GROMACS .gro file of C-alpha atoms in nm:
model
  451
    1MET     CA    1 -13.913 -10.059   7.414
    2SER     CA    2 -14.185  -9.882   7.618
    3LEU     CA    3 -14.440  -9.657   7.481
    4ARG     CA    4 -14.306  -9.363   7.676
    5LEU     CA    5 -13.952  -9.414   7.526
    6ARG     CA    6 -14.097  -9.458   7.178
    7LEU     CA    7 -14.289  -9.131   7.216
    8ALA     CA    8 -13.981  -8.945   7.331
    9LEU     CA    9 -13.781  -9.076   7.040
   10PHE     CA   10 -14.057  -8.997   6.796
   11ILE     CA   11 -14.066  -8.641   6.921
   12ALA     CA   12 -13.684  -8.613   6.895
   13VAL     CA   13 -13.686  -8.742   6.538
   14ALA     CA   14 -13.977  -8.518   6.433
   15ILE     CA   15 -13.796  -8.212   6.579
   16ALA     CA   16 -13.464  -8.297   6.428
   17GLY     CA   17 -13.627  -8.366   6.093
   18ALA     CA   18 -13.808  -8.032   6.093
   19LEU     CA   19 -13.506  -7.843   6.197
   20LEU     CA   20 -13.279  -8.018   5.943
   21VAL     CA   21 -13.525  -7.934   5.659
   22GLN     CA   22 -13.556  -7.579   5.771
   23GLY     CA   23 -13.169  -7.567   5.806
   24PHE     CA   24 -13.114  -7.712   5.458
   25LEU     CA   25 -13.342  -7.450   5.303
   26GLY     CA   26 -13.172  -7.177   5.497
   27TYR     CA   27 -12.831  -7.313   5.398
   28ALA     CA   28 -12.918  -7.318   5.041
   29SER     CA   29 -13.034  -6.949   5.055
   30PHE     CA   30 -12.729  -6.851   5.251
   31GLU     CA   31 -12.489  -7.030   5.013
   32ARG     CA   32 -12.658  -6.874   4.704
   33LEU     CA   33 -12.622  -6.530   4.866
   34GLN     CA   34 -12.252  -6.575   4.968
   35MET     CA   35 -12.147  -6.731   4.637
   36GLY     CA   36 -12.338  -6.464   4.436
   37GLY     CA   37 -12.141  -6.197   4.617
   38LEU     CA   38 -11.821  -6.370   4.556
   39GLU     CA   39 -11.900  -6.409   4.193
   40GLN     CA   40 -11.970  -6.036   4.164
   41GLN     CA   41 -11.629  -5.961   4.319
   42LEU     CA   42 -11.460  -6.198   4.073
   43ASP     CA   43 -11.641  -6.042   3.778
   44ALA     CA   44 -11.538  -5.693   3.889
   45TYR     CA   45 -11.178  -5.813   3.932
   46LEU     CA   46 -11.169  -5.963   3.583
   47GLY     CA   47 -11.325  -5.649   3.443
   48ARG     CA   48 -11.050  -5.432   3.593
   49ILE     CA   49 -10.785  -5.651   3.438
   50VAL     CA   50 -10.961  -5.636   3.093
   51ASP     CA   51 -10.958  -5.250   3.132
   52GLN     CA   52 -10.592  -5.261   3.198
   53LEU     CA   53 -10.538  -5.468   2.883
   54GLU     CA   54 -10.742  -5.217   2.689
   55GLY     CA   55 -10.563  -4.925   2.844
   56ARG     CA   56 -10.892  -4.794   2.982
   57ARG     CA   57 -10.922  -4.620   3.307
   58GLY     CA   58 -11.238  -4.584   3.526
   59PRO     CA   59 -11.494  -4.832   3.653
   60PRO     CA   60 -11.477  -5.189   3.524
   61ARG     CA   61 -11.715  -5.281   3.250
   62MET     CA   62 -11.680  -5.648   3.256
   63PHE     CA   63 -12.052  -5.718   3.234
   64ARG     CA   64 -12.103  -5.490   2.940
   65ARG     CA   65 -11.822  -5.677   2.765
   66ASP     CA   66 -11.979  -6.014   2.837
   67ARG     CA   67 -12.309  -5.891   2.708
   68ASP     CA   68 -12.166  -5.732   2.400
   69SER     CA   69 -11.902  -5.993   2.313
   70GLU     CA   70 -12.152  -6.230   2.155
   71ASN     CA   71 -12.242  -5.965   1.893
   72ARG     CA   72 -11.885  -5.847   1.816
   73SER     CA   73 -11.658  -5.962   1.564
   74PRO     CA   74 -11.323  -6.094   1.712
   75GLY     CA   75 -11.109  -5.804   1.811
   76ALA     CA   76 -11.360  -5.538   1.713
   77GLY     CA   77 -11.304  -5.227   1.918
   78LEU     CA   78 -11.024  -5.368   2.136
   79PRO     CA   79 -10.704  -5.169   2.177
   80SER     CA   80 -10.385  -5.256   2.020
   81LEU     CA   81 -10.239  -5.441   2.329
   82ILE     CA   82 -10.474  -5.732   2.280
   83GLU     CA   83 -10.442  -5.714   1.908
   84ARG     CA   84 -10.061  -5.735   1.929
   85MET     CA   85 -10.080  -6.013   2.182
   86GLY     CA   86 -10.264  -6.221   1.934
   87SER     CA   87 -10.065  -6.131   1.623
   88ASP     CA   88  -9.699  -6.091   1.675
   89ASN     CA   89  -9.635  -6.252   2.021
   90ALA     CA   90  -9.496  -5.929   2.147
   91PRO     CA   91  -9.385  -5.936   2.517
   92LEU     CA   92  -9.653  -5.805   2.756
   93LEU     CA   93  -9.558  -5.537   3.004
   94PRO     CA   94  -9.608  -5.631   3.367
   95LEU     CA   95  -9.940  -5.490   3.498
   96PRO     CA   96 -10.044  -5.451   3.866
   97ASN     CA   97 -10.284  -5.694   4.021
   98PRO     CA   98 -10.617  -5.495   4.081
   99ALA     CA   99 -10.746  -5.744   4.353
  100PRO     CA  100 -11.055  -5.640   4.543
  101PRO     CA  101 -10.984  -5.477   4.883
  102GLY     CA  102 -10.957  -5.733   5.152
  103THR     CA  103 -10.946  -6.033   4.929
  104ILE     CA  104 -10.690  -6.248   4.758
  105ALA     CA  105 -10.738  -6.281   4.382
  106HIS     CA  106 -10.522  -6.401   4.091
  107ALA     CA  107 -10.559  -6.404   3.717
  108ARG     CA  108 -10.378  -6.530   3.419
  109LEU     CA  109 -10.395  -6.465   3.048
  110LEU     CA  110 -10.420  -6.778   2.828
  111ARG     CA  111 -10.379  -6.831   2.464
  112GLU     CA  112 -10.436  -7.178   2.321
  113GLY     CA  113 -10.392  -7.323   2.672
  114VAL     CA  114 -10.049  -7.147   2.722
  115VAL     CA  115 -10.008  -6.893   3.008
  116LEU     CA  116  -9.895  -6.558   2.871
  117GLN     CA  117  -9.901  -6.348   3.182
  118GLU     CA  118 -10.023  -6.387   3.546
  119TRP     CA  119 -10.143  -6.133   3.794
  120GLY     CA  120 -10.034  -6.254   4.137
  121SER     CA  121  -9.942  -6.624   4.198
  122PHE     CA  122 -10.226  -6.831   4.039
  123PRO     CA  123 -10.315  -7.133   4.254
  124PRO     CA  124 -10.160  -7.449   4.099
  125GLU     CA  125 -10.466  -7.669   4.206
  126ILE     CA  126 -10.689  -7.484   3.960
  127PRO     CA  127 -10.676  -7.633   3.615
  128ILE     CA  128 -10.648  -7.443   3.295
  129ALA     CA  129 -11.010  -7.408   3.186
  130THR     CA  130 -11.207  -7.184   2.934
  131GLN     CA  131 -11.557  -7.238   3.081
  132PRO     CA  132 -11.735  -6.910   3.160
  133GLN     CA  133 -11.939  -7.070   3.444
  134ALA     CA  134 -11.804  -6.997   3.794
  135ARG     CA  135 -11.664  -7.312   3.974
  136LEU     CA  136 -11.546  -7.380   4.323
  137GLU     CA  137 -11.224  -7.573   4.374
  138GLN     CA  138 -11.107  -7.622   4.720
  139ASN     CA  139 -11.086  -7.263   4.859
  140TRP     CA  140 -11.094  -7.090   4.514
  141LEU     CA  141 -11.380  -6.965   4.301
  142TYR     CA  142 -11.269  -6.928   3.941
  143ARG     CA  143 -11.402  -6.871   3.590
  144SER     CA  144 -11.271  -6.772   3.246
  145VAL     CA  145 -11.359  -6.482   3.006
  146ARG     CA  146 -11.316  -6.510   2.636
  147LEU     CA  147 -11.126  -6.200   2.499
  148ARG     CA  148 -11.080  -6.310   2.139
  149PRO     CA  149 -11.067  -6.645   1.958
  150GLY     CA  150 -10.824  -6.875   2.152
  151VAL     CA  151 -10.747  -6.594   2.412
  152TYR     CA  152 -10.901  -6.625   2.763
  153LEU     CA  153 -10.859  -6.439   3.090
  154GLN     CA  154 -10.901  -6.686   3.383
  155GLY     CA  155 -10.943  -6.540   3.728
  156ALA     CA  156 -10.964  -6.690   4.073
  157ILE     CA  157 -11.065  -6.543   4.413
  158GLU     CA  158 -11.015  -6.690   4.748
  159ALA     CA  159 -11.345  -6.845   4.892
  160SER     CA  160 -11.200  -6.966   5.223
  161GLN     CA  161 -11.400  -6.723   5.438
  162VAL     CA  162 -11.716  -6.800   5.244
  163ARG     CA  163 -11.659  -7.174   5.286
  164ALA     CA  164 -11.576  -7.129   5.650
  165SER     CA  165 -11.903  -6.938   5.683
  166LEU     CA  166 -12.089  -7.213   5.502
  167VAL     CA  167 -11.932  -7.482   5.722
  168GLY     CA  168 -12.009  -7.282   6.032
  169TYR     CA  169 -12.359  -7.252   5.917
  170GLN     CA  170 -12.385  -7.632   5.870
  171GLN     CA  171 -12.240  -7.696   6.214
  172THR     CA  172 -12.476  -7.448   6.369
  173VAL     CA  173 -12.776  -7.612   6.202
  174LEU     CA  174 -12.658  -7.963   6.301
  175PHE     CA  175 -12.578  -7.866   6.657
  176THR     CA  176 -12.915  -7.682   6.691
  177ALA     CA  177 -13.106  -7.967   6.553
  178LEU     CA  178 -12.940  -8.217   6.791
  179ALA     CA  179 -12.974  -7.989   7.091
  180VAL     CA  180 -13.339  -7.902   7.034
  181ALA     CA  181 -13.420  -8.269   6.953
  182PHE     CA  182 -13.253  -8.375   7.278
  183LEU     CA  183 -13.451  -8.112   7.479
  184GLY     CA  184 -13.763  -8.211   7.294
  185ALA     CA  185 -13.714  -8.576   7.380
  186LEU     CA  186 -13.647  -8.491   7.739
  187ALA     CA  187 -13.957  -8.277   7.765
  188ALA     CA  188 -14.164  -8.547   7.600
  189TRP     CA  189 -14.022  -8.804   7.842
  190LEU     CA  190 -14.109  -8.589   8.147
  191VAL     CA  191 -14.461  -8.484   8.015
  192SER     CA  192 -14.547  -8.834   7.896
  193GLY     CA  193 -14.494  -8.990   8.231
  194PRO     CA  194 -14.811  -8.851   8.405
  195ALA     CA  195 -14.998  -8.857   8.082
  196LEU     CA  196 -14.935  -9.234   8.028
  197ARG     CA  197 -15.013  -9.332   8.394
  198PRO     CA  198 -15.362  -9.455   8.308
  199LEU     CA  199 -15.213  -9.688   8.049
  200ARG     CA  200 -14.970  -9.830   8.306
  201HIS     CA  201 -15.271  -9.885   8.540
  202LEU     CA  202 -15.446 -10.069   8.265
  203GLN     CA  203 -15.138 -10.279   8.191
  204GLU     CA  204 -15.084 -10.370   8.561
  205ALA     CA  205 -15.457 -10.463   8.601
  206THR     CA  206 -15.469 -10.677   8.294
  207ARG     CA  207 -15.142 -10.859   8.413
  208GLN     CA  208 -15.302 -10.914   8.759
  209ILE     CA  209 -15.629 -11.037   8.608
  210ALA     CA  210 -15.445 -11.279   8.368
  211ASP     CA  211 -15.232 -11.409   8.657
  212SER     CA  212 -15.514 -11.449   8.914
  213GLY     CA  213 -15.846 -11.433   8.719
  214ASP     CA  214 -15.983 -11.189   8.974
  215LEU     CA  215 -16.244 -10.979   8.796
  216SER     CA  216 -16.308 -10.759   9.103
  217LEU     CA  217 -16.007 -10.537   9.027
  218ARG     CA  218 -16.057 -10.196   8.891
  219VAL     CA  219 -15.821  -9.929   8.756
  220PRO     CA  220 -15.826  -9.559   8.879
  221THR     CA  221 -16.023  -9.342   8.654
  222GLU     CA  222 -15.775  -9.047   8.606
  223GLY     CA  223 -15.646  -8.852   8.321
  224SER     CA  224 -15.869  -8.695   8.055
  225GLY     CA  225 -15.998  -8.755   7.707
  226GLU     CA  226 -15.950  -9.084   7.546
  227LEU     CA  227 -15.744  -9.232   7.831
  228LEU     CA  228 -16.017  -9.140   8.089
  229HIS     CA  229 -16.280  -9.295   7.857
  230LEU     CA  230 -16.058  -9.605   7.817
  231SER     CA  231 -16.028  -9.648   8.191
  232GLN     CA  232 -16.401  -9.613   8.253
  233THR     CA  233 -16.476  -9.857   7.963
  234PHE     CA  234 -16.222 -10.112   8.102
  235ASN     CA  235 -16.398 -10.085   8.449
  236GLN     CA  236 -16.747 -10.131   8.284
  237MET     CA  237 -16.619 -10.438   8.092
  238LEU     CA  238 -16.481 -10.593   8.417
  239GLU     CA  239 -16.815 -10.521   8.598
  240ARG     CA  240 -17.005 -10.694   8.313
  241LEU     CA  241 -16.762 -10.987   8.303
  242SER     CA  242 -16.791 -11.022   8.687
  243ALA     CA  243 -17.160 -11.024   8.669
  244PHE     CA  244 -17.163 -11.269   8.378
  245ARG     CA  245 -16.923 -11.501   8.579
  246GLN     CA  246 -17.159 -11.482   8.877
  247ARG     CA  247 -17.468 -11.563   8.671
  248GLU     CA  248 -17.279 -11.845   8.497
  249THR     CA  249 -17.183 -11.990   8.834
  250GLU     CA  250 -17.525 -11.964   8.970
  251PHE     CA  251 -17.669 -12.106   8.654
  252THR     CA  252 -17.433 -12.405   8.652
  253ARG     CA  253 -17.507 -12.477   9.029
  254ASN     CA  254 -17.870 -12.463   8.988
  255ALA     CA  255 -17.857 -12.683   8.669
  256ALA     CA  256 -17.657 -12.937   8.844
  257HIS     CA  257 -17.897 -12.939   9.134
  258GLU     CA  258 -18.197 -12.966   8.904
  259LEU     CA  259 -18.035 -13.262   8.724
  260ARG     CA  260 -17.937 -13.426   9.043
  261THR     CA  261 -18.288 -13.435   9.169
  262PRO     CA  262 -18.454 -13.664   8.907
  263LEU     CA  263 -18.137 -13.888   8.906
  264THR     CA  264 -18.173 -13.923   9.276
  265ALA     CA  265 -18.540 -14.008   9.250
  266ILE     CA  266 -18.465 -14.269   8.983
  267ARG     CA  267 -18.185 -14.430   9.195
  268LEU     CA  268 -18.413 -14.442   9.511
  269GLN     CA  269 -18.691 -14.604   9.302
  270LEU     CA  270 -18.465 -14.868   9.168
  271ASP     CA  271 -18.325 -14.944   9.517
  272SER     CA  272 -18.680 -14.967   9.641
  273GLN     CA  273 -18.774 -15.206   9.359
  274LYS     CA  274 -18.461 -15.419   9.434
  275GLN     CA  275 -18.575 -15.448   9.800
  276GLY     CA  276 -18.916 -15.540   9.700
  277LEU     CA  277 -19.072 -15.233   9.833
  278SER     CA  278 -19.230 -15.138   9.500
  279THR     CA  279 -19.351 -15.323   9.194
  280PRO     CA  280 -19.185 -15.310   8.854
  281GLU     CA  281 -19.484 -15.112   8.720
  282GLU     CA  282 -19.448 -14.845   8.986
  283THR     CA  283 -19.079 -14.818   8.928
  284LEU     CA  284 -19.128 -14.792   8.551
  285SER     CA  285 -19.379 -14.519   8.598
  286VAL     CA  286 -19.146 -14.321   8.823
  287VAL     CA  287 -18.847 -14.360   8.595
  288GLN     CA  288 -19.048 -14.256   8.294
  289GLU     CA  289 -19.185 -13.945   8.476
  290GLU     CA  290 -18.831 -13.847   8.586
  291VAL     CA  291 -18.688 -13.913   8.246
  292GLU     CA  292 -18.945 -13.676   8.096
  293ARG     CA  293 -18.862 -13.427   8.360
  294MET     CA  294 -18.489 -13.445   8.270
  295THR     CA  295 -18.577 -13.419   7.899
  296HIS     CA  296 -18.780 -13.102   7.956
  297LEU     CA  297 -18.513 -12.962   8.168
  298SER     CA  298 -18.236 -13.031   7.913
  299GLU     CA  299 -18.439 -12.870   7.636
  300SER     CA  300 -18.495 -12.558   7.846
  301LEU     CA  301 -18.121 -12.543   7.928
  302LEU     CA  302 -18.047 -12.587   7.555
  303THR     CA  303 -18.276 -12.301   7.469
  304LEU     CA  304 -18.118 -12.072   7.718
  305ALA     CA  305 -17.771 -12.172   7.588
  306ARG     CA  306 -17.859 -12.090   7.221
  307GLU     CA  307 -17.857 -11.711   7.312
  308GLY     CA  308 -18.075 -11.606   7.031
  309ARG     CA  309 -17.913 -11.808   6.762
  310GLY     CA  310 -18.244 -11.947   6.637
  311GLN     CA  311 -18.327 -12.009   6.274
  312ARG     CA  312 -18.578 -11.751   6.146
  313VAL     CA  313 -18.814 -11.850   5.870
  314GLY     CA  314 -19.148 -11.722   5.742
  315LEU     CA  315 -19.442 -11.860   5.944
  316ASP     CA  316 -19.798 -11.785   6.032
  317LEU     CA  317 -19.795 -11.690   6.394
  318ALA     CA  318 -20.177 -11.681   6.415
  319GLN     CA  319 -20.199 -12.045   6.305
  320LEU     CA  320 -19.918 -12.146   6.540
  321ALA     CA  321 -20.095 -11.971   6.836
  322LEU     CA  322 -20.429 -12.124   6.748
  323GLU     CA  323 -20.278 -12.479   6.743
  324VAL     CA  324 -20.103 -12.440   7.072
  325ALA     CA  325 -20.408 -12.285   7.237
  326GLN     CA  326 -20.645 -12.568   7.102
  327SER     CA  327 -20.387 -12.829   7.218
  328ALA     CA  328 -20.389 -12.677   7.576
  329GLY     CA  329 -20.763 -12.636   7.572
  330VAL     CA  330 -20.772 -12.257   7.606
  331PRO     CA  331 -20.950 -11.999   7.381
  332TYR     CA  332 -20.770 -11.805   7.116
  333GLN     CA  333 -20.852 -11.446   7.019
  334GLY     CA  334 -20.676 -11.277   6.728
  335PRO     CA  335 -20.645 -11.263   6.351
  336GLU     CA  336 -20.672 -11.579   6.133
  337ARG     CA  337 -20.337 -11.507   5.963
  338LEU     CA  338 -20.041 -11.308   6.073
  339GLU     CA  339 -19.712 -11.367   5.875
  340ILE     CA  340 -19.388 -11.302   6.064
  341SER     CA  341 -19.024 -11.417   6.037
  342GLY     CA  342 -18.925 -11.628   6.337
  343ASP     CA  343 -18.821 -11.971   6.473
  344PRO     CA  344 -19.141 -12.181   6.498
  345ILE     CA  345 -18.992 -12.430   6.743
  346LEU     CA  346 -18.883 -12.151   6.985
  347LEU     CA  347 -19.208 -11.965   6.950
  348ARG     CA  348 -19.410 -12.282   7.009
  349GLN     CA  349 -19.217 -12.365   7.321
  350ALA     CA  350 -19.239 -12.005   7.456
  351LEU     CA  351 -19.627 -12.013   7.422
  352GLU     CA  352 -19.652 -12.360   7.566
  353ASN     CA  353 -19.441 -12.234   7.867
  354LEU     CA  354 -19.673 -11.943   7.922
  355ILE     CA  355 -19.991 -12.147   7.900
  356GLY     CA  356 -19.830 -12.419   8.119
  357ASN     CA  357 -19.726 -12.167   8.383
  358ALA     CA  358 -20.077 -12.019   8.383
  359GLN     CA  359 -20.248 -12.351   8.417
  360LYS     CA  360 -19.991 -12.466   8.680
  361TYR     CA  361 -19.996 -12.171   8.901
  362ALA     CA  362 -20.359 -12.079   8.852
  363PRO     CA  363 -20.541 -12.417   8.850
  364GLY     CA  364 -20.902 -12.390   8.753
  365ALA     CA  365 -20.875 -12.019   8.650
  366ALA     CA  366 -20.971 -11.890   8.304
  367VAL     CA  367 -20.680 -11.874   8.061
  368ARG     CA  368 -20.681 -11.729   7.708
  369VAL     CA  369 -20.446 -11.652   7.430
  370GLU     CA  370 -20.451 -11.326   7.245
  371LEU     CA  371 -20.263 -11.207   6.938
  372GLU     CA  372 -20.239 -10.856   6.811
  373SER     CA  373 -20.054 -10.677   6.530
  374LEU     CA  374 -19.948 -10.335   6.652
  375PRO     CA  375 -20.035 -10.035   6.435
  376ASP     CA  376 -19.690  -9.967   6.321
  377ARG     CA  377 -19.665 -10.333   6.202
  378ALA     CA  378 -19.307 -10.361   6.318
  379LEU     CA  379 -19.409 -10.561   6.634
  380VAL     CA  380 -19.670 -10.823   6.718
  381LEU     CA  381 -19.799 -10.888   7.063
  382LEU     CA  382 -19.877 -11.236   7.190
  383ARG     CA  383 -20.062 -11.238   7.529
  384VAL     CA  384 -20.146 -11.524   7.763
  385ARG     CA  385 -20.392 -11.384   8.018
  386ASP     CA  386 -20.516 -11.569   8.327
  387GLU     CA  387 -20.746 -11.487   8.620
  388GLY     CA  388 -20.557 -11.670   8.886
  389PRO     CA  389 -20.391 -11.532   9.203
  390GLY     CA  390 -20.125 -11.342   9.002
  391MET     CA  391 -19.783 -11.253   9.139
  392PRO     CA  392 -19.666 -11.006   9.403
  393PRO     CA  393 -19.462 -10.705   9.266
  394GLU     CA  394 -19.130 -10.839   9.396
  395VAL     CA  395 -19.193 -11.169   9.230
  396LEU     CA  396 -19.282 -11.013   8.903
  397GLN     CA  397 -18.944 -10.845   8.893
  398ARG     CA  398 -18.746 -11.172   8.930
  399ALA     CA  399 -18.984 -11.428   8.776
  400ALA     CA  400 -18.783 -11.442   8.447
  401GLU     CA  401 -18.456 -11.516   8.616
  402PRO     CA  402 -18.326 -11.867   8.567
  403PHE     CA  403 -18.410 -12.120   8.840
  404TYR     CA  404 -18.600 -11.853   9.034
  405ARG     CA  405 -18.876 -11.990   9.253
  406ALA     CA  406 -19.114 -11.767   9.438
  407PRO     CA  407 -19.097 -11.805   9.814
  408GLY     CA  408 -19.360 -12.058   9.950
  409VAL     CA  409 -19.447 -12.202   9.609
  410ARG     CA  410 -19.481 -12.579   9.629
  411VAL     CA  411 -19.572 -12.639   9.265
  412PRO     CA  412 -19.322 -12.885   9.095
  413GLY     CA  413 -19.091 -12.714   8.840
  414HIS     CA  414 -18.743 -12.604   8.753
  415GLY     CA  415 -18.789 -12.226   8.752
  416LEU     CA  416 -18.684 -12.214   8.380
  417GLY     CA  417 -19.011 -12.170   8.200
  418LEU     CA  418 -19.030 -11.786   8.195
  419SER     CA  419 -18.650 -11.767   8.153
  420VAL     CA  420 -18.687 -11.967   7.830
  421VAL     CA  421 -18.973 -11.729   7.719
  422ALA     CA  422 -18.761 -11.424   7.786
  423GLN     CA  423 -18.475 -11.580   7.586
  424VAL     CA  424 -18.699 -11.656   7.297
  425ALA     CA  425 -18.839 -11.294   7.291
  426ARG     CA  426 -18.486 -11.156   7.292
  427ALA     CA  427 -18.395 -11.392   7.007
  428HIS     CA  428 -18.673 -11.231   6.809
  429GLY     CA  429 -18.582 -10.872   6.891
  430GLY     CA  430 -18.847 -10.835   7.155
  431LYS     CA  431 -18.917 -10.886   7.522
  432LEU     CA  432 -19.115 -11.050   7.796
  433VAL     CA  433 -19.339 -10.823   7.995
  434LEU     CA  434 -19.514 -10.953   8.316
  435ARG     CA  435 -19.778 -10.743   8.484
  436PRO     CA  436 -20.105 -10.791   8.674
  437ASN     CA  437 -20.411 -10.871   8.493
  438GLN     CA  438 -20.731 -10.677   8.545
  439PRO     CA  439 -20.930 -10.737   8.757
  440GLN     CA  440 -20.710 -11.019   8.877
  441GLY     CA  441 -20.453 -11.264   8.757
  442LEU     CA  442 -20.133 -11.244   8.548
  443LEU     CA  443 -20.076 -11.095   8.201
  444ALA     CA  444 -19.771 -11.229   8.016
  445GLU     CA  445 -19.692 -11.026   7.705
  446LEU     CA  446 -19.455 -11.152   7.449
  447TRP     CA  447 -19.336 -10.866   7.212
  448ILE     CA  448 -19.185 -11.003   6.887
  449LYS     CA  449 -19.047 -10.826   6.576
  450ARG     CA  450 -19.217 -10.909   6.256
  451ALA     CA  451 -18.887 -10.943   6.064
   0.00000   0.00000   0.00000
C-alpha cells in the first residue's frame, strides 16, 4: 500500500471517528431530550387517570402524588372509589381515556397482578409490571404508579415517532460520517499527490542508484519544509559519496602503481643477475632497498586506512619530539615535558615524515623542531621549520593530498608523507598547516589536541 493511499485512509478514518464521536454525544443528548418529553407526557396522562379515580377535576397532580405518597398512610386522603376498589371488589364504572392530544396512550388498573380496568386497548407485548421507572418496550414507553398497597396504575404511551426520530438521527450521523470521510479521503488523495512528489523522486533515484550504481544522479529540489530539506540532504549525500568514490579510485590506482614500481625493479634486477649482468651483492642490495621501500609504502597506506582509529594513551610529547629530532640530527626547541593524550606511534611517524620531507626537499638547509603549548592549553603546536626553497602557493594547497607530486620534482618518493601527517593530525583532533617560512623555506605546523 502506497504512502499516498495510507494517508488518504488515515484522513478518512480520522474524520469518520471524529464525526461518530460527535454524533454519539449529540445522539445521547437528543435521546435524553426526546425520552424526557415523552416521560412527561406519560406522567401527565397517568395523573389525569388518577384524578378521574379520585373524582377530581382540574389539572393533573401526578407529581405531587408521587412526592407525597411516600409520606402517606395507605389510602389516606383518597376518595371512596379507590377505597371501595380495594375493599369490596365493587364493579368500576367505565371512565374515558384522557390520552394526550396527538398521541396514543393506554392504561390499566392492577391489583395483585390482576387487571381491574383498562383505558384503551393496552398493548399485549408490555408485561404486567409494578416498577416506577419508565421503560421502553418496542414502540411503547411504560411505567407504573402505586396507588395503595397491591394496587398499581400502569400506563403506556406510543414512542414510535420518538424512536423513528432517533433512528433517523442515527442514520443521518452515519451517512454524514461516511460522506464526509469519503470527501476527506478524496481531498487528501488529491492534495497529497503534489505534496509527496519529492518522495517519489527520492524513491525513483534510490532505485536507479541501486540498479546502476551511478552516483551522478540527483533529485529535483522542490516542495518545502522537511521534504525540501530531505531532497537537498540526499543530493549532498550523493555528492559526498561520488567524491569519496573518486578519491578511492584514484587512491587505489596510485597505490597499485606505487607497489608495482618496486616489484618491477626487483624482477628486472633478478633477471639481470640471472643473465650475469649484475653480481649477487648488487642484486641483494637492490632487492633490500626495494623491500624497504615497499615496507614504508605499506605502512603509510595502513596509516591512511586507519582513519583516525589510533590508540590514545598518555605520553610526553616533548620527550618524543626531542628523541626524533636528535635521531634525525636536527635541533629541538621547546619545553622539557609536555603531557598529552595521543598515539605515540602515529605521532612519531608524523614527525619523522615532516623532518624527512624537509631534509629530502631542502638538502643542506637548516631544519629545526619546535614545540609550543598554546595559552588556552587545549592545543599544542609542533613545528618543523626549514630554510630550503619552500613550495609555490599552488603546491602548498595540494601537498597533503595522497600521491601528489609537485610538477618537476625528481626526488624519489611516494607522495604519501604529508598525507600521513595530515591523517595523524585529524586522528588527534587537529590539522596540518603548511605555509612559507620567513625569510625563506617551509613551515609545517602540526596542531594537536592535548586530550
